[in-house]
Tab-separated table of C-alpha atoms in Angstrom:
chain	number	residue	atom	x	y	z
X	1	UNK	CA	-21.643	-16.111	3.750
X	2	UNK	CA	-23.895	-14.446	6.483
X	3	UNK	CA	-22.535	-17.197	8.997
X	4	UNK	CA	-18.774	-15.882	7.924
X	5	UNK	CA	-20.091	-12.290	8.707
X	6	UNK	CA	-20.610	-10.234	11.806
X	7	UNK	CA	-22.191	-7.261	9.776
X	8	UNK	CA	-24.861	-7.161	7.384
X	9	UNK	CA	-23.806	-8.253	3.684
X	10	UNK	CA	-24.444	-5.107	0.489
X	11	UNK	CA	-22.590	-6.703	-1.672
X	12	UNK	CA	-21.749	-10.148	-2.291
X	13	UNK	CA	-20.130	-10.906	-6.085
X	14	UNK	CA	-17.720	-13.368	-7.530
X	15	UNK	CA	-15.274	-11.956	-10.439
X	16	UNK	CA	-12.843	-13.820	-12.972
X	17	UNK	CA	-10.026	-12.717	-9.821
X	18	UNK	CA	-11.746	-12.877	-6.962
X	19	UNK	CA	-14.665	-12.920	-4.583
X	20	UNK	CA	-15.374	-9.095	-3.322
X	21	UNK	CA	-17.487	-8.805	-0.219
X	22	UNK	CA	-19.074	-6.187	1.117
X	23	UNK	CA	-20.373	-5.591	4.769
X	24	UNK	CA	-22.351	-2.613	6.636
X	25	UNK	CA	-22.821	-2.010	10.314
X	26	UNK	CA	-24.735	1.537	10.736
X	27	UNK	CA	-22.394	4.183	9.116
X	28	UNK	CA	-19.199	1.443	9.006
X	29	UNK	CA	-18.110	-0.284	5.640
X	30	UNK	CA	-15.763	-2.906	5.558
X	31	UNK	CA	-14.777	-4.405	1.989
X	32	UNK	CA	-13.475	-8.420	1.701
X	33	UNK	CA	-11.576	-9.754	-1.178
X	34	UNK	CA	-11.719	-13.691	-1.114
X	35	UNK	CA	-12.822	-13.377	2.336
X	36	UNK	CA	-9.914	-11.400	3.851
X	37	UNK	CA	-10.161	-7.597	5.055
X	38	UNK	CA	-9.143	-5.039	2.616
X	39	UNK	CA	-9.774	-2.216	4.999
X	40	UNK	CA	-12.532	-0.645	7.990
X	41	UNK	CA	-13.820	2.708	7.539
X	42	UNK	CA	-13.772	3.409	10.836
X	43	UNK	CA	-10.015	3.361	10.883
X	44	UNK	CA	-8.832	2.855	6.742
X	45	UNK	CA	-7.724	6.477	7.083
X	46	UNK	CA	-4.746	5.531	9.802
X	47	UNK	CA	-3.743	3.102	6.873
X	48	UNK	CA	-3.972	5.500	3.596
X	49	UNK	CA	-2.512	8.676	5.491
X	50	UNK	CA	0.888	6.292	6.643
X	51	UNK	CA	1.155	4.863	3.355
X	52	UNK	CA	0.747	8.112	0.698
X	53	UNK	CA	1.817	11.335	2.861
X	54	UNK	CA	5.534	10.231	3.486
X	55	UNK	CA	6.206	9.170	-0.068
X	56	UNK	CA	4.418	12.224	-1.515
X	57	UNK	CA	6.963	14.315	0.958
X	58	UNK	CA	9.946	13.087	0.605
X	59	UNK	CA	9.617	13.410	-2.918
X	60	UNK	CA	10.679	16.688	-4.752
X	61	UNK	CA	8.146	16.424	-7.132
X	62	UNK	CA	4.588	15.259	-7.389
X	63	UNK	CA	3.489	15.550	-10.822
X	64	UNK	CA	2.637	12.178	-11.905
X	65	UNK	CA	2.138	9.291	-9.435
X	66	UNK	CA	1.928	5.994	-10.067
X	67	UNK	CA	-0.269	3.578	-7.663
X	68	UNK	CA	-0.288	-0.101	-8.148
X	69	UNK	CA	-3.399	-1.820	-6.179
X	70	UNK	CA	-5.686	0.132	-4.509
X	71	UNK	CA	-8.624	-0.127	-6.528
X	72	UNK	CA	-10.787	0.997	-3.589
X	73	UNK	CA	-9.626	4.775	-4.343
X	74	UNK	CA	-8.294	5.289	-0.737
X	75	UNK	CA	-4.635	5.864	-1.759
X	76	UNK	CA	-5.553	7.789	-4.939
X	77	UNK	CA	-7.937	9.773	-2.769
X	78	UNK	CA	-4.936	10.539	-0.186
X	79	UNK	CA	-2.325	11.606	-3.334
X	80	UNK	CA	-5.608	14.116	-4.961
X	81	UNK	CA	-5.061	15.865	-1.448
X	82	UNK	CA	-1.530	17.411	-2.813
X	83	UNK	CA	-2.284	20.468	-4.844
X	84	UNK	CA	0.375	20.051	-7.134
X	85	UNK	CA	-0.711	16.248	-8.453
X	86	UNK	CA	-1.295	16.779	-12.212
X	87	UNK	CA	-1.294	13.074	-13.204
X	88	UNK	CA	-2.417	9.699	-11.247
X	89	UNK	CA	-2.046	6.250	-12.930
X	90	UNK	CA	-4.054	3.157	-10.723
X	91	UNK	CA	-3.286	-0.111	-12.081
X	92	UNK	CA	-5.414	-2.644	-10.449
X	93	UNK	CA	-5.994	-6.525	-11.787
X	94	UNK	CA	-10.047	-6.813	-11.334
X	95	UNK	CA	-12.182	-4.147	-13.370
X	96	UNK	CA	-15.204	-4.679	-10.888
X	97	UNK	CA	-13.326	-3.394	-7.983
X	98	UNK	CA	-12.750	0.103	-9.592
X	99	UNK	CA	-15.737	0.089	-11.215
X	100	UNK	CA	-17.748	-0.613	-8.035
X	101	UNK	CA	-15.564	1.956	-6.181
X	102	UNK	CA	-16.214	4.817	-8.921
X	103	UNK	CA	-19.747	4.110	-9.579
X	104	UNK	CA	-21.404	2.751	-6.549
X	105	UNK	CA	-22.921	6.152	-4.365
X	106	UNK	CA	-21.927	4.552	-1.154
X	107	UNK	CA	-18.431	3.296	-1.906
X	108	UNK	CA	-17.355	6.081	-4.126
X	109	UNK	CA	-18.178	8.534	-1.383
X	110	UNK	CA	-15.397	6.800	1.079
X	111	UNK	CA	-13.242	7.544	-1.729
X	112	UNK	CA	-14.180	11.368	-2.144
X	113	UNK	CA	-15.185	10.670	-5.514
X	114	UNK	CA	-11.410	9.778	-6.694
X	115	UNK	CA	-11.384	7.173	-9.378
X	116	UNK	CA	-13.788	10.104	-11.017
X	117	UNK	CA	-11.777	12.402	-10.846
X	118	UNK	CA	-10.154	13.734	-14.543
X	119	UNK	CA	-6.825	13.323	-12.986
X	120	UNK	CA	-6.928	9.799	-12.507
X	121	UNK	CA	-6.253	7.322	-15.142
X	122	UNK	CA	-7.170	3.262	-14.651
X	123	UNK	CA	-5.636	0.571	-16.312
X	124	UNK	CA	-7.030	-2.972	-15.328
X	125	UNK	CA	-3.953	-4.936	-15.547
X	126	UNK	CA	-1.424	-6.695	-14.037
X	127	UNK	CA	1.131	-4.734	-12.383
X	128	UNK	CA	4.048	-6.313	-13.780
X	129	UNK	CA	2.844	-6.464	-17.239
X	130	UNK	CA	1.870	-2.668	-16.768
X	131	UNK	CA	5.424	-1.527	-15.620
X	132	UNK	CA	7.213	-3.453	-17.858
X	133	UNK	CA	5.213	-1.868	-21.346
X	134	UNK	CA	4.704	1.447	-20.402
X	135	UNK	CA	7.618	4.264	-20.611
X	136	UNK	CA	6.152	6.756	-18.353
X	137	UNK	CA	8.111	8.040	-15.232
X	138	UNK	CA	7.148	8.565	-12.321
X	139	UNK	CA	7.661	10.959	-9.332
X	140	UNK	CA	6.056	8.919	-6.777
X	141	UNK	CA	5.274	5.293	-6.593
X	142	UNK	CA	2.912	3.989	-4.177
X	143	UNK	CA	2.552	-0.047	-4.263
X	144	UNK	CA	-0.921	-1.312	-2.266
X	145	UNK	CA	-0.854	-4.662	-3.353
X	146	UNK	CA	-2.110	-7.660	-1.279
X	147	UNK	CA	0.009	-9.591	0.931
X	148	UNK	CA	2.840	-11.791	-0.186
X	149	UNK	CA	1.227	-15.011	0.542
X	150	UNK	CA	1.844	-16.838	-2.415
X	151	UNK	CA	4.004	-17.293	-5.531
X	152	UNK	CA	2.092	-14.750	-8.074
X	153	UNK	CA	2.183	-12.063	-5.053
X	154	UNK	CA	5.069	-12.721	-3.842
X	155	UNK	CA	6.689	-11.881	-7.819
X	156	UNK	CA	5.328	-8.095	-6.695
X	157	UNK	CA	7.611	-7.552	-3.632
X	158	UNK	CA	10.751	-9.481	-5.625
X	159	UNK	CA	13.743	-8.052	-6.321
X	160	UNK	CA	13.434	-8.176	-10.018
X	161	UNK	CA	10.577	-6.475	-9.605
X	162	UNK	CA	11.300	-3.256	-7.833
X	163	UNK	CA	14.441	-3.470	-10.127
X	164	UNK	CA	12.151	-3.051	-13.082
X	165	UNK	CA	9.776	-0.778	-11.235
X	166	UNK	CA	12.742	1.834	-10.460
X	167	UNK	CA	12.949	2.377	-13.841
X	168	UNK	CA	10.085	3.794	-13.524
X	169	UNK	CA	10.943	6.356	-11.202
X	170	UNK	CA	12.122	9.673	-11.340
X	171	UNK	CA	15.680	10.301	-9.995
X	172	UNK	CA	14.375	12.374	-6.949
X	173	UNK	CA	11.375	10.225	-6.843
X	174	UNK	CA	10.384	8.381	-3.983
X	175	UNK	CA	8.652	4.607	-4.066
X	176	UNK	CA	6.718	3.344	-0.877
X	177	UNK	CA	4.865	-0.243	-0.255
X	178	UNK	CA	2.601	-1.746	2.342
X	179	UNK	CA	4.776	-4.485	3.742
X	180	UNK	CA	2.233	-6.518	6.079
X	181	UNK	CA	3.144	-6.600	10.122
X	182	UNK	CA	6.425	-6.231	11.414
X	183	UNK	CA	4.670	-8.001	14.635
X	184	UNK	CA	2.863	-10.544	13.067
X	185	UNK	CA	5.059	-11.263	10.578
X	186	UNK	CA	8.508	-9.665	11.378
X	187	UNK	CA	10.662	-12.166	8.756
X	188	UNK	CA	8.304	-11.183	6.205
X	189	UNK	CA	8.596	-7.357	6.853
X	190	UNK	CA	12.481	-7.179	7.262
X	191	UNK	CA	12.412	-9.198	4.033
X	192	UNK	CA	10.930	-6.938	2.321
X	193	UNK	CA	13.158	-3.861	3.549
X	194	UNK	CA	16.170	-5.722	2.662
X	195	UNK	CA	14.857	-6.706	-0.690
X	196	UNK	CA	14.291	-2.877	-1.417
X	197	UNK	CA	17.935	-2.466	-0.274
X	198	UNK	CA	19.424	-5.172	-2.771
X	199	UNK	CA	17.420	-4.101	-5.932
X	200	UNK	CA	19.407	-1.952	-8.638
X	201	UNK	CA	20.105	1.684	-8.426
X	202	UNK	CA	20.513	3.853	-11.043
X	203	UNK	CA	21.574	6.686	-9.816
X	204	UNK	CA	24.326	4.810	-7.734
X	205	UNK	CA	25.471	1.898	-9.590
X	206	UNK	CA	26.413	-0.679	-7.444
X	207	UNK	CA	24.416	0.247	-4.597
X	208	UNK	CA	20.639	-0.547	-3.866
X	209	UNK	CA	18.031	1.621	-2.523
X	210	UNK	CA	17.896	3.753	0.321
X	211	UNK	CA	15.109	2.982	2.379
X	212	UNK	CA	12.934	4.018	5.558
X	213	UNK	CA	10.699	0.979	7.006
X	214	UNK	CA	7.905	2.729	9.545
X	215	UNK	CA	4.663	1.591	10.826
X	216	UNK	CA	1.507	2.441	12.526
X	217	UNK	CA	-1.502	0.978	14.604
X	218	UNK	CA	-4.539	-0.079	13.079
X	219	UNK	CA	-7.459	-1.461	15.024
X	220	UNK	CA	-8.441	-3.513	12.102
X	221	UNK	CA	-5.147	-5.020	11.381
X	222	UNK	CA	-3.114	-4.531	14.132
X	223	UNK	CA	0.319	-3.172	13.942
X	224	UNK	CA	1.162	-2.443	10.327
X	225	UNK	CA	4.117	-1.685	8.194
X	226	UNK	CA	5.784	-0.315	5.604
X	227	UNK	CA	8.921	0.819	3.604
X	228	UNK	CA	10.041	4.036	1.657
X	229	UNK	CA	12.401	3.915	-0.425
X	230	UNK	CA	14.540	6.178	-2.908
X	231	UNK	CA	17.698	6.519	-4.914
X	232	UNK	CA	19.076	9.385	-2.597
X	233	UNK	CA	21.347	8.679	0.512
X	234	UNK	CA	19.735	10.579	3.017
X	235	UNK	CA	16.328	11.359	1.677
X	236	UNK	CA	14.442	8.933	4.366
X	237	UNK	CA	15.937	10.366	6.911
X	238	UNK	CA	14.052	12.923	9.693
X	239	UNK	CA	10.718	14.526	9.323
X	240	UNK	CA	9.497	15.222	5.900
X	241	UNK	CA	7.182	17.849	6.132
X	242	UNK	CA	3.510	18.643	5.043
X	243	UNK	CA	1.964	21.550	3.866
X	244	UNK	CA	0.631	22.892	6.807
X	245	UNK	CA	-2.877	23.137	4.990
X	246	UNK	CA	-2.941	19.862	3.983
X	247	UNK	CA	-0.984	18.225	7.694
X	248	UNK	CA	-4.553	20.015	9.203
X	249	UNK	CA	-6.755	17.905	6.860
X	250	UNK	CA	-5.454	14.855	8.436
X	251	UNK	CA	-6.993	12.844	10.301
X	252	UNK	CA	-3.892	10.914	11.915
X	253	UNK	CA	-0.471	11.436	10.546
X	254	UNK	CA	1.067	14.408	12.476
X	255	UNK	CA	5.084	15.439	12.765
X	256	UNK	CA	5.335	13.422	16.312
X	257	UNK	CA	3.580	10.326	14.557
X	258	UNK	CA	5.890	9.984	11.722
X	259	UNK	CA	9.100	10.389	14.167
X	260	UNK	CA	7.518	7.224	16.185
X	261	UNK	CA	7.023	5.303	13.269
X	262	UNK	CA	10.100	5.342	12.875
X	263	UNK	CA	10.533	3.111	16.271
X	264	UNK	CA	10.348	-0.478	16.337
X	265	UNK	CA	10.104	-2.437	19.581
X	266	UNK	CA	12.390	-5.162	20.500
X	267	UNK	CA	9.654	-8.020	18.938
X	268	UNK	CA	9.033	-6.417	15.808
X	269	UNK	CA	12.990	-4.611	14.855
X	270	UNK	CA	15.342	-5.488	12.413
X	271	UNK	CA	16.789	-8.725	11.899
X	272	UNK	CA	18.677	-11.096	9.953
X	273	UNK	CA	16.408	-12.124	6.464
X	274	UNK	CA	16.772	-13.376	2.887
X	275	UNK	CA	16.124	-11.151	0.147
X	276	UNK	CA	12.968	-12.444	-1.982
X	277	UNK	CA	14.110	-13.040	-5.695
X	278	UNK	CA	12.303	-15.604	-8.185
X	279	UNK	CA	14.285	-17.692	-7.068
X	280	UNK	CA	13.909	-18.149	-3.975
X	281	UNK	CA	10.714	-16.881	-2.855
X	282	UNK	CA	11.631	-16.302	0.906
X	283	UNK	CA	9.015	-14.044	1.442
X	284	UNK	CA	6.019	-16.636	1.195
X	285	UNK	CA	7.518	-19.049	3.877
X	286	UNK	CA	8.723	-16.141	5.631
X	287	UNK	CA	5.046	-14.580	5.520
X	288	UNK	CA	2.874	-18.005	5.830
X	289	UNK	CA	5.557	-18.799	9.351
X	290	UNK	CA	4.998	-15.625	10.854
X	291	UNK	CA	1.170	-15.487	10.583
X	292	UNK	CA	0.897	-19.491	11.678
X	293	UNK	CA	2.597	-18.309	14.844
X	294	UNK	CA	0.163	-15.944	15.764
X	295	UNK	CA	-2.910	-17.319	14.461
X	296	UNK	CA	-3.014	-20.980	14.357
């Protein structure tokens, strides 16, 4: 493991799910799960703030929010920053990752303390089997799962899926997921998008969801992406503003960055894709392709 490290190794451990590592250089923390990058310190913020703030926005409400993944605390940290936030369920598979992420002084602090906080409820499950036994609804939705790069992921970012996770959501709710690297692996992204576009509607039967794909820049990761998506026509559109107290708290999401997200250049924009269903499973070759090209 030191060989497969630049940085020093804290924590090293192998769980029923996965293997979580855990590396230090000087006052940067970077956290492995079965040997891939989960997120950097040094930049984890560019990440979190693009992924929670627009969803939290565009939403009307903010009561109770629902985040599947993110065990490290980052996105729940992010949602705790909106006053009105009276309820936040985390559903993440491995109990080790939350625990070490509540508990540990040095990781809980990169989290502000959130999976501690009395607002914040964890349930160490799977996401699917969590969403389809619970009868709670939602305001916001915020999906930080790993990458689609095989079958029991790739279920997550279906379109069966998001149909049964929209049931879930308010009717002026708003639902947002990572949705890997519209450079890297543009297929995969666009799939994605257009899978949140063909799953069910409630509010407008017969239509899907209405959705905004962005991204930012990550040193870590490189370009990044993801899509928001709602029942409303319109509700992605333009800039969805921040309390000003809060927009001064962060770190990188400002008015101007969230209209350039918006942007895609010529090698990452739309284009022609599958939908992922159970099916088919698109995604996964879609995802596996695009990463191949770049890295192998």
């Amino acid at each position: 493991e030191t060989n497969l490290f630049e940085d020093d190794i804290i924590l090293s451990e192998t769980t029923p799910y996965q293997q979580i590592t855990v590396t230090r250089y000087r006052d940067r923390t970077r956290l492995f799960l079965d040997y891939s990058i989960q997120f950097d310190s040094l930049d984890e913020y560019r990440y979190h703030e693009s992924l929670v703030h627009p969803a939290m926005a565009q939403a009307q409400r903010r009561n109770r929010v629902l985040i599947l993944g993110g065990g490290d605390g980052m996105a729940a940290r992010e949602v705790l920053r909106w006053p009105d936030v009276e309820a936040v369920t985390l559903v993440d598979l491995d109990p080790r990752v939350t625990t070490l992420f509540r508990d540990h002084p040095d990781l809980s602090q990169l989290n502000a303390d959130a999976l501690s906080d009395p607002r914040v409820e964890i349930h160490n499950t799977d996401a699917w089997r969590y969403v389809e036994s619970t009868s709670a609804i939602y305001d916001v939705i915020i999906i930080d799962l790993p990458d689609p790069k095989n079958l029991a992921l790739s279920k997550l970012y279906s379109r069966q899926f998001y149909g049964a996770l929209v049931e879930r959501l308010s009717a002026y709710g708003s639902l947002v997921t990572q949705a890997g690297s519209p450079l890297f692996a543009r297929e995969a992204f666009w799939s994605i998008n257009a899978t949140l576009q063909a799953s069910r509607n409630p509010q407008q039967p017969g239509t899907g969801l209405v959705t905004q794909p962005y991204h930012a820049y990550l040193p870590s990761f490189g370009d990044w992406g993801f899509v928001l998506a709602s029942q409303r026509a319109g509700a992605a559109a333009g800039h969805l503003a921040l309390p000003p107290a809060l927009e001064q708290q962060l770190k990188y999401r400002t008015p101007e960055v969230w209209q350039a997200a918006q942007v895609f250049d010529r090698q990452s924009a739309k284009l022609p894709v599958a939908v992922n269903s159970l099916q088919s499973h698109a995604l996964v070759g879609y995802y596996l392709k695009g990463w191949a090209r770049w890295f192998e």
